[in-house]
């Protein structure tokens, strides 16, 4: 039986695995994709000491560091977590693992609009990741749905690649970080147009995106649509454990990353601990969870 099973391979999970290994805990890390959504970050300017690094390069540094501590990184998908007398049984699509404790760090998944044409044209002009797909739309006309940080940053990147960028937002004014918001509105003099107080009701096109319908009755011709309306916590696996969550579905933790379930910890974007969902905060939470487990297991000896 392992001392600790880390579920999730992003910055929180990798940070947790590193610190657990440094505390000499028998640890394994399970995730379908090491690096997680960190792999798709276009540019990371706020990782202290390494400005401008790409997300995938930063995650590769994390992974290499964890490898140096001989932590098994298992590329499998967790399908079930069960509480046992000794700790937890973690079932994946390929195997089963037993651990005294679990650090759950699965992060979030992108929200969808849930409108006609969205699923059919996903990957055919509909994207949920501007950092992954922006380069496919060089000199094309695209739309960005949303008004938060993700939509704002996506607009700034796309403005350097696409011919024209329409920002489609249900509110009066986009609400990204002040600096980002200011930069977006400055670009209205160039190739960006913000269309407020509208909702997209349908994505048009057969084989590729050709446009969208808006709830004001208008149609807008587009060659690509970036849906940047936030993300939901990936919490399905913990519901049967009766782990407490807030009204948004984020796992409730205290300052030590402890949940209401004995031996079960959470870290990173999945928690309600911080509204600042960044690499640096996620890695920090992972390391704190590992230290908490070390103290927890030492106290049980």
CSV table of N, CA and C in Angstrom, one decimal, residues 147-286:
chain,number,residue,atom,x,y,z
A,147,UNK,N,-16.3,37.4,-21.6
A,147,UNK,CA,-15.9,38.7,-21.2
A,147,UNK,C,-14.9,38.7,-20.0
A,148,UNK,N,-14.4,37.5,-19.6
A,148,UNK,CA,-13.5,37.4,-18.5
A,148,UNK,C,-12.0,37.4,-18.9
A,149,UNK,N,-11.2,37.0,-18.0
A,149,UNK,CA,-9.7,37.0,-18.3
A,149,UNK,C,-9.4,36.1,-19.5
A,150,UNK,N,-9.9,34.9,-19.5
A,150,UNK,CA,-9.6,34.0,-20.6
A,150,UNK,C,-10.0,34.6,-22.0
A,151,UNK,N,-11.2,35.2,-22.1
A,151,UNK,CA,-11.7,35.8,-23.3
A,151,UNK,C,-10.8,37.0,-23.7
A,152,UNK,N,-10.4,37.8,-22.7
A,152,UNK,CA,-9.6,39.0,-22.9
A,152,UNK,C,-8.2,38.6,-23.4
A,153,UNK,N,-7.6,37.6,-22.8
A,153,UNK,CA,-6.2,37.2,-23.2
A,153,UNK,C,-6.3,36.5,-24.6
A,154,UNK,N,-7.4,35.8,-24.8
A,154,UNK,CA,-7.5,35.1,-26.1
A,154,UNK,C,-7.7,36.1,-27.2
A,155,UNK,N,-8.4,37.2,-26.9
A,155,UNK,CA,-8.6,38.3,-27.9
A,155,UNK,C,-7.3,38.9,-28.3
A,156,UNK,N,-6.5,39.2,-27.2
A,156,UNK,CA,-5.2,39.8,-27.5
A,156,UNK,C,-4.3,39.0,-28.3
A,157,UNK,N,-4.2,37.7,-28.1
A,157,UNK,CA,-3.4,36.8,-28.9
A,157,UNK,C,-3.9,36.7,-30.3
A,158,UNK,N,-5.2,36.5,-30.4
A,158,UNK,CA,-5.8,36.3,-31.8
A,158,UNK,C,-5.7,37.6,-32.6
A,159,UNK,N,-5.7,38.7,-32.0
A,159,UNK,CA,-5.5,40.0,-32.7
A,159,UNK,C,-4.2,40.1,-33.4
A,160,UNK,N,-3.2,39.3,-33.0
A,160,UNK,CA,-1.9,39.3,-33.7
A,160,UNK,C,-1.8,38.3,-34.8
A,161,UNK,N,-2.9,37.4,-34.9
A,161,UNK,CA,-2.9,36.3,-35.9
A,161,UNK,C,-4.0,36.4,-36.9
A,162,UNK,N,-5.2,36.7,-36.4
A,162,UNK,CA,-6.4,36.7,-37.2
A,162,UNK,C,-6.5,38.0,-37.9
A,163,UNK,N,-7.3,38.0,-39.0
A,163,UNK,CA,-7.6,39.2,-39.8
A,163,UNK,C,-8.6,40.1,-39.0
A,164,UNK,N,-9.6,39.5,-38.3
A,164,UNK,CA,-10.6,40.3,-37.6
A,164,UNK,C,-11.0,39.4,-36.4
A,165,UNK,N,-11.2,40.1,-35.2
A,165,UNK,CA,-11.7,39.4,-34.0
A,165,UNK,C,-12.9,40.1,-33.5
A,166,UNK,N,-14.0,39.4,-33.4
A,166,UNK,CA,-15.2,39.9,-32.8
A,166,UNK,C,-15.3,39.3,-31.4
A,167,UNK,N,-15.5,40.1,-30.4
A,167,UNK,CA,-15.7,39.7,-29.0
A,167,UNK,C,-17.2,39.8,-28.7
A,168,UNK,N,-17.8,38.6,-28.4
A,168,UNK,CA,-19.2,38.5,-28.2
A,168,UNK,C,-19.5,38.3,-26.8
A,169,UNK,N,-20.1,39.3,-26.1
A,169,UNK,CA,-20.3,39.2,-24.7
A,169,UNK,C,-21.7,39.6,-24.3
A,170,UNK,N,-22.2,38.9,-23.3
A,170,UNK,CA,-23.6,39.1,-22.9
A,170,UNK,C,-23.8,40.4,-22.0
A,171,UNK,N,-22.7,40.9,-21.5
A,171,UNK,CA,-22.7,42.1,-20.6
A,171,UNK,C,-22.5,43.4,-21.4
A,172,UNK,N,-22.5,44.5,-20.6
A,172,UNK,CA,-22.2,45.8,-21.2
A,172,UNK,C,-20.8,46.0,-21.6
A,173,UNK,N,-19.9,45.5,-20.7
A,173,UNK,CA,-18.5,45.7,-20.9
A,173,UNK,C,-17.7,44.5,-20.4
A,174,UNK,N,-16.6,44.1,-21.2
A,174,UNK,CA,-15.9,43.0,-20.7
A,174,UNK,C,-15.2,43.3,-19.4
A,175,UNK,N,-15.0,42.2,-18.6
A,175,UNK,CA,-14.6,42.4,-17.2
A,175,UNK,C,-13.3,41.6,-16.9
A,176,UNK,N,-12.4,41.6,-17.9
A,176,UNK,CA,-11.1,41.0,-17.7
A,176,UNK,C,-10.3,41.8,-16.7
A,177,UNK,N,-9.0,41.4,-16.4
A,177,UNK,CA,-8.1,42.3,-15.6
A,177,UNK,C,-8.1,43.7,-16.2
A,178,UNK,N,-8.0,44.7,-15.4
A,178,UNK,CA,-8.0,46.1,-16.0
A,178,UNK,C,-7.0,46.3,-17.1
A,179,UNK,N,-5.8,45.8,-17.0
A,179,UNK,CA,-4.8,46.0,-18.1
A,179,UNK,C,-5.3,45.3,-19.3
A,180,UNK,N,-5.7,44.1,-19.2
A,180,UNK,CA,-6.2,43.3,-20.3
A,180,UNK,C,-7.4,44.0,-21.0
A,181,UNK,N,-8.4,44.4,-20.2
A,181,UNK,CA,-9.5,45.1,-20.7
A,181,UNK,C,-9.2,46.4,-21.5
A,182,UNK,N,-8.3,47.2,-20.9
A,182,UNK,CA,-7.8,48.4,-21.6
A,182,UNK,C,-7.2,48.1,-23.0
A,183,UNK,N,-6.4,47.0,-23.0
A,183,UNK,CA,-5.7,46.7,-24.2
A,183,UNK,C,-6.7,46.2,-25.3
A,184,UNK,N,-7.7,45.4,-24.9
A,184,UNK,CA,-8.7,45.0,-25.8
A,184,UNK,C,-9.4,46.1,-26.4
A,185,UNK,N,-9.9,47.1,-25.6
A,185,UNK,CA,-10.6,48.2,-26.2
A,185,UNK,C,-9.8,49.1,-27.0
A,186,UNK,N,-8.5,49.2,-26.7
A,186,UNK,CA,-7.6,50.0,-27.6
A,186,UNK,C,-7.5,49.4,-29.0
A,187,UNK,N,-7.6,48.1,-29.1
A,187,UNK,CA,-7.5,47.4,-30.4
A,187,UNK,C,-8.8,47.5,-31.2
A,188,UNK,N,-9.8,48.2,-30.7
A,188,UNK,CA,-11.0,48.5,-31.5
A,188,UNK,C,-10.7,49.4,-32.6
A,189,UNK,N,-9.6,50.1,-32.5
A,189,UNK,CA,-9.1,51.0,-33.6
A,189,UNK,C,-8.4,50.2,-34.7
A,190,UNK,N,-8.2,49.0,-34.4
A,190,UNK,CA,-7.5,48.1,-35.4
A,190,UNK,C,-8.3,47.0,-35.9
A,191,UNK,N,-8.1,45.8,-35.4
A,191,UNK,CA,-8.8,44.6,-35.9
A,191,UNK,C,-9.7,43.9,-34.9
A,192,UNK,N,-10.1,44.6,-33.8
A,192,UNK,CA,-11.0,44.0,-32.8
A,192,UNK,C,-12.3,44.8,-32.7
A,193,UNK,N,-13.4,44.1,-32.6
A,193,UNK,CA,-14.7,44.7,-32.4
A,193,UNK,C,-15.4,44.0,-31.3
A,194,UNK,N,-15.7,44.8,-30.2
A,194,UNK,CA,-16.5,44.2,-29.1
A,194,UNK,C,-18.0,44.4,-29.3
A,195,UNK,N,-18.7,43.3,-29.3
A,195,UNK,CA,-20.2,43.4,-29.5
A,195,UNK,C,-20.8,43.0,-28.1
A,196,UNK,N,-21.3,44.0,-27.4
A,196,UNK,CA,-21.9,43.7,-26.0
A,196,UNK,C,-23.3,43.3,-26.1
A,197,UNK,N,-23.8,42.8,-25.0
A,197,UNK,CA,-25.2,42.5,-24.8
A,197,UNK,C,-25.8,41.6,-25.8
A,198,UNK,N,-25.0,40.5,-26.2
A,198,UNK,CA,-25.5,39.5,-27.1
A,198,UNK,C,-25.2,38.1,-26.6
A,199,UNK,N,-26.0,37.2,-27.0
A,199,UNK,CA,-25.7,35.8,-26.7
A,199,UNK,C,-25.6,35.0,-28.0
A,200,UNK,N,-24.7,34.1,-28.2
A,200,UNK,CA,-24.7,33.2,-29.4
A,200,UNK,C,-25.7,32.1,-29.2
A,201,UNK,N,-26.5,31.9,-30.1
A,201,UNK,CA,-27.6,30.9,-30.0
A,201,UNK,C,-27.4,29.7,-30.9
A,202,UNK,N,-26.5,29.8,-31.9
A,202,UNK,CA,-26.3,28.7,-32.8
A,202,UNK,C,-24.9,28.9,-33.5
A,203,UNK,N,-24.2,27.8,-33.7
A,203,UNK,CA,-23.0,27.9,-34.5
A,203,UNK,C,-23.4,27.3,-35.9
A,204,UNK,N,-23.0,28.1,-36.9
A,204,UNK,CA,-23.4,27.7,-38.3
A,204,UNK,C,-22.3,27.1,-39.1
A,205,UNK,N,-22.7,26.2,-40.0
A,205,UNK,CA,-21.7,25.5,-40.8
A,205,UNK,C,-22.0,24.0,-40.9
A,206,UNK,N,-21.5,23.4,-41.9
A,206,UNK,CA,-21.7,22.0,-42.1
A,206,UNK,C,-20.4,21.2,-41.8
A,207,UNK,N,-19.3,21.5,-42.6
A,207,UNK,CA,-18.1,20.8,-42.4
A,207,UNK,C,-17.1,21.7,-41.5
A,208,UNK,N,-17.3,23.0,-41.6
A,208,UNK,CA,-16.5,23.9,-40.8
A,208,UNK,C,-17.4,25.1,-40.4
A,209,UNK,N,-16.9,25.9,-39.4
A,209,UNK,CA,-17.7,27.0,-39.0
A,209,UNK,C,-17.8,28.1,-40.1
A,210,UNK,N,-19.0,28.6,-40.3
A,210,UNK,CA,-19.2,29.6,-41.3
A,210,UNK,C,-19.8,30.9,-40.6
A,211,UNK,N,-20.2,30.8,-39.4
A,211,UNK,CA,-20.8,31.9,-38.7
A,211,UNK,C,-21.5,31.5,-37.5
A,212,UNK,N,-22.2,32.5,-36.9
A,212,UNK,CA,-23.0,32.3,-35.7
A,212,UNK,C,-24.3,33.1,-35.8
A,213,UNK,N,-25.3,32.6,-35.1
A,213,UNK,CA,-26.6,33.3,-34.9
A,213,UNK,C,-26.5,34.0,-33.5
A,214,UNK,N,-27.0,35.2,-33.4
A,214,UNK,CA,-27.1,35.9,-32.2
A,214,UNK,C,-28.5,36.1,-31.7
A,215,UNK,N,-28.7,36.4,-30.5
A,215,UNK,CA,-30.1,36.5,-29.9
A,215,UNK,C,-30.7,37.8,-30.3
A,216,UNK,N,-30.0,38.7,-31.0
A,216,UNK,CA,-30.6,39.9,-31.5
A,216,UNK,C,-31.2,39.8,-32.9
A,217,UNK,N,-31.1,38.5,-33.4
A,217,UNK,CA,-31.6,38.2,-34.7
A,217,UNK,C,-30.6,38.3,-35.8
A,218,UNK,N,-29.4,38.8,-35.5
A,218,UNK,CA,-28.4,38.9,-36.5
A,218,UNK,C,-27.6,37.6,-36.7
A,219,UNK,N,-27.0,37.5,-37.9
A,219,UNK,CA,-26.0,36.5,-38.1
A,219,UNK,C,-24.6,37.1,-38.4
A,220,UNK,N,-23.6,36.5,-37.9
A,220,UNK,CA,-22.2,37.0,-38.1
A,220,UNK,C,-21.4,36.0,-38.8
A,221,UNK,N,-20.8,36.4,-39.9
A,221,UNK,CA,-19.9,35.5,-40.7
A,221,UNK,C,-18.6,35.3,-40.0
A,222,UNK,N,-18.2,34.1,-39.6
A,222,UNK,CA,-17.0,33.8,-39.0
A,222,UNK,C,-16.3,32.5,-39.6
A,223,UNK,N,-15.0,32.4,-39.4
A,223,UNK,CA,-14.3,31.2,-39.8
A,223,UNK,C,-13.9,30.4,-38.6
A,224,UNK,N,-14.0,30.9,-37.4
A,224,UNK,CA,-13.7,30.2,-36.2
A,224,UNK,C,-14.3,30.9,-35.0
A,225,UNK,N,-14.6,30.0,-34.0
A,225,UNK,CA,-15.3,30.5,-32.8
A,225,UNK,C,-14.5,30.0,-31.5
A,226,UNK,N,-14.0,30.9,-30.7
A,226,UNK,CA,-13.3,30.5,-29.5
A,226,UNK,C,-14.3,30.8,-28.3
A,227,UNK,N,-14.6,29.7,-27.6
A,227,UNK,CA,-15.6,29.8,-26.5
A,227,UNK,C,-14.8,29.8,-25.2
A,228,UNK,N,-14.7,31.0,-24.6
A,228,UNK,CA,-13.9,31.3,-23.5
A,228,UNK,C,-14.7,31.8,-22.3
A,229,UNK,N,-15.6,30.9,-21.8
A,229,UNK,CA,-16.6,31.3,-20.8
A,229,UNK,C,-16.3,30.7,-19.4
A,230,UNK,N,-15.0,30.3,-19.2
A,230,UNK,CA,-14.7,29.7,-17.9
A,230,UNK,C,-14.7,28.2,-17.9
A,231,UNK,N,-14.6,27.7,-16.7
A,231,UNK,CA,-14.4,26.2,-16.5
A,231,UNK,C,-15.1,25.8,-15.3
A,232,UNK,N,-15.4,24.5,-15.2
A,232,UNK,CA,-16.1,23.8,-14.1
A,232,UNK,C,-15.1,22.9,-13.4
A,233,UNK,N,-15.1,22.8,-12.1
A,233,UNK,CA,-14.3,21.8,-11.4
A,233,UNK,C,-14.6,20.4,-11.7
A,234,UNK,N,-13.5,19.6,-11.9
A,234,UNK,CA,-13.7,18.2,-12.2
A,234,UNK,C,-13.9,17.4,-10.9
A,235,UNK,N,-15.1,17.3,-10.5
A,235,UNK,CA,-15.4,16.7,-9.1
A,235,UNK,C,-16.2,15.5,-9.1
A,236,UNK,N,-16.5,14.9,-10.3
A,236,UNK,CA,-17.4,13.7,-10.3
A,236,UNK,C,-16.9,12.6,-9.4
A,237,UNK,N,-15.6,12.3,-9.4
A,237,UNK,CA,-15.1,11.2,-8.6
A,237,UNK,C,-15.3,11.3,-7.1
A,238,UNK,N,-15.4,12.5,-6.6
A,238,UNK,CA,-15.4,12.6,-5.2
A,238,UNK,C,-16.8,12.7,-4.6
A,239,UNK,N,-17.8,12.7,-5.4
A,239,UNK,CA,-19.2,12.9,-4.9
A,239,UNK,C,-19.6,11.7,-4.0
A,240,UNK,N,-19.2,10.5,-4.4
A,240,UNK,CA,-19.5,9.3,-3.7
A,240,UNK,C,-18.8,9.2,-2.4
A,241,UNK,N,-17.7,9.9,-2.2
A,241,UNK,CA,-17.0,10.0,-1.0
A,241,UNK,C,-17.6,10.9,0.1
A,242,UNK,N,-18.6,11.7,-0.4
A,242,UNK,CA,-19.2,12.7,0.4
A,242,UNK,C,-18.2,13.8,0.9
A,243,UNK,N,-17.3,14.1,-0.1
A,243,UNK,CA,-16.4,15.2,0.2
A,243,UNK,C,-17.2,16.5,0.1
A,244,UNK,N,-17.0,17.4,1.0
A,244,UNK,CA,-17.8,18.7,1.0
A,244,UNK,C,-17.3,19.6,-0.1
A,245,UNK,N,-18.2,20.2,-0.8
A,245,UNK,CA,-17.9,21.2,-1.8
A,245,UNK,C,-18.7,22.5,-1.6
A,246,UNK,N,-18.3,23.6,-2.2
A,246,UNK,CA,-19.0,24.8,-2.1
A,246,UNK,C,-20.1,24.8,-3.2
A,247,UNK,N,-20.9,25.9,-3.3
A,247,UNK,CA,-22.0,25.9,-4.2
A,247,UNK,C,-21.6,25.9,-5.6
A,248,UNK,N,-20.4,26.1,-5.9
A,248,UNK,CA,-19.9,26.0,-7.3
A,248,UNK,C,-19.3,24.7,-7.7
A,249,UNK,N,-19.1,23.8,-6.6
A,249,UNK,CA,-18.6,22.5,-6.9
A,249,UNK,C,-17.1,22.4,-6.6
A,250,UNK,N,-16.5,23.4,-6.0
A,250,UNK,CA,-15.1,23.3,-5.6
A,250,UNK,C,-15.0,22.7,-4.3
A,251,UNK,N,-13.9,21.8,-4.1
A,251,UNK,CA,-13.8,21.1,-2.9
A,251,UNK,C,-13.3,22.0,-1.7
A,252,UNK,N,-14.0,21.9,-0.6
A,252,UNK,CA,-13.7,22.7,0.5
A,252,UNK,C,-12.5,22.2,1.2
A,253,UNK,N,-11.5,23.0,1.4
A,253,UNK,CA,-10.3,22.7,2.1
A,253,UNK,C,-9.9,23.8,3.2
A,254,UNK,N,-9.2,23.4,4.2
A,254,UNK,CA,-8.6,24.4,5.1
A,254,UNK,C,-7.2,24.8,4.6
A,255,UNK,N,-6.5,25.5,5.4
A,255,UNK,CA,-5.2,26.1,4.9
A,255,UNK,C,-4.2,25.0,4.8
A,256,UNK,N,-4.5,23.8,5.3
A,256,UNK,CA,-3.5,22.6,5.1
A,256,UNK,C,-4.0,21.7,4.0
A,257,UNK,N,-5.0,22.1,3.2
A,257,UNK,CA,-5.5,21.3,2.1
A,257,UNK,C,-6.3,20.1,2.6
A,258,UNK,N,-6.7,20.1,3.8
A,258,UNK,CA,-7.4,19.0,4.4
A,258,UNK,C,-8.9,19.1,4.1
A,259,UNK,N,-9.6,18.0,3.7
A,259,UNK,CA,-11.0,18.0,3.4
A,259,UNK,C,-11.7,17.4,4.7
A,260,UNK,N,-13.0,17.3,4.5
A,260,UNK,CA,-13.8,16.7,5.6
A,260,UNK,C,-13.7,15.2,5.7
A,261,UNK,N,-13.0,14.5,4.7
A,261,UNK,CA,-12.9,13.1,4.7
A,261,UNK,C,-11.5,12.8,5.2
A,262,UNK,N,-11.4,11.9,6.2
A,262,UNK,CA,-10.1,11.6,6.8
A,262,UNK,C,-9.1,11.0,5.7
A,263,UNK,N,-7.9,11.5,5.6
A,263,UNK,CA,-6.9,11.0,4.7
A,263,UNK,C,-7.1,11.5,3.3
A,264,UNK,N,-8.1,12.3,3.0
A,264,UNK,CA,-8.3,12.8,1.6
A,264,UNK,C,-8.1,14.3,1.5
A,265,UNK,N,-7.2,14.7,0.6
A,265,UNK,CA,-6.7,16.1,0.5
A,265,UNK,C,-7.0,16.5,-0.9
A,266,UNK,N,-7.0,17.8,-1.1
A,266,UNK,CA,-7.2,18.4,-2.4
A,266,UNK,C,-6.3,19.6,-2.6
A,267,UNK,N,-5.9,19.8,-3.9
A,267,UNK,CA,-5.0,20.9,-4.2
A,267,UNK,C,-5.2,21.4,-5.6
A,268,UNK,N,-4.9,22.7,-5.8
A,268,UNK,CA,-5.0,23.3,-7.1
A,268,UNK,C,-6.3,23.9,-7.4
A,269,UNK,N,-6.6,24.0,-8.7
A,269,UNK,CA,-7.8,24.6,-9.2
A,269,UNK,C,-9.1,24.0,-8.7
A,270,UNK,N,-9.1,22.8,-8.3
A,270,UNK,CA,-10.3,22.0,-7.8
A,270,UNK,C,-10.7,22.6,-6.5
A,271,UNK,N,-9.9,23.3,-5.7
A,271,UNK,CA,-10.3,23.7,-4.4
A,271,UNK,C,-10.9,25.1,-4.3
A,272,UNK,N,-11.5,25.3,-3.2
A,272,UNK,CA,-12.1,26.7,-2.9
A,272,UNK,C,-11.1,27.6,-2.2
A,273,UNK,N,-9.9,27.1,-2.1
A,273,UNK,CA,-8.9,27.8,-1.3
A,273,UNK,C,-8.5,29.2,-1.8
A,274,UNK,N,-8.5,29.3,-3.2
A,274,UNK,CA,-8.0,30.6,-3.7
A,274,UNK,C,-8.8,30.8,-5.0
A,275,UNK,N,-9.1,32.1,-5.3
A,275,UNK,CA,-9.7,32.5,-6.5
A,275,UNK,C,-8.6,32.7,-7.6
A,276,UNK,N,-7.4,32.8,-7.2
A,276,UNK,CA,-6.3,33.0,-8.1
A,276,UNK,C,-5.8,31.6,-8.6
A,277,UNK,N,-6.4,31.2,-9.8
A,277,UNK,CA,-6.1,29.9,-10.3
A,277,UNK,C,-4.8,30.0,-11.2
A,278,UNK,N,-3.7,29.9,-10.6
A,278,UNK,CA,-2.4,30.0,-11.4
A,278,UNK,C,-1.5,28.9,-11.1
A,279,UNK,N,-0.5,28.7,-11.9
A,279,UNK,CA,0.5,27.6,-11.7
A,279,UNK,C,1.1,27.8,-10.3
A,280,UNK,N,1.5,29.0,-10.0
A,280,UNK,CA,2.2,29.1,-8.7
A,280,UNK,C,1.4,28.8,-7.5
A,281,UNK,N,0.1,29.1,-7.5
A,281,UNK,CA,-0.8,28.8,-6.4
A,281,UNK,C,-1.1,27.3,-6.4
A,282,UNK,N,-1.3,26.7,-7.5
A,282,UNK,CA,-1.5,25.3,-7.6
A,282,UNK,C,-0.4,24.5,-7.1
A,283,UNK,N,0.8,24.8,-7.5
A,283,UNK,CA,2.0,24.1,-7.1
A,283,UNK,C,2.2,24.3,-5.6
A,284,UNK,N,1.9,25.4,-5.1
A,284,UNK,CA,2.0,25.7,-3.6
A,284,UNK,C,1.0,24.8,-2.9
A,285,UNK,N,-0.2,24.8,-3.3
A,285,UNK,CA,-1.2,23.9,-2.6
A,285,UNK,C,-0.8,22.5,-2.6
A,286,UNK,N,-0.2,22.0,-3.8
A,286,UNK,CA,0.2,20.6,-3.8
A,286,UNK,C,1.3,20.3,-2.8
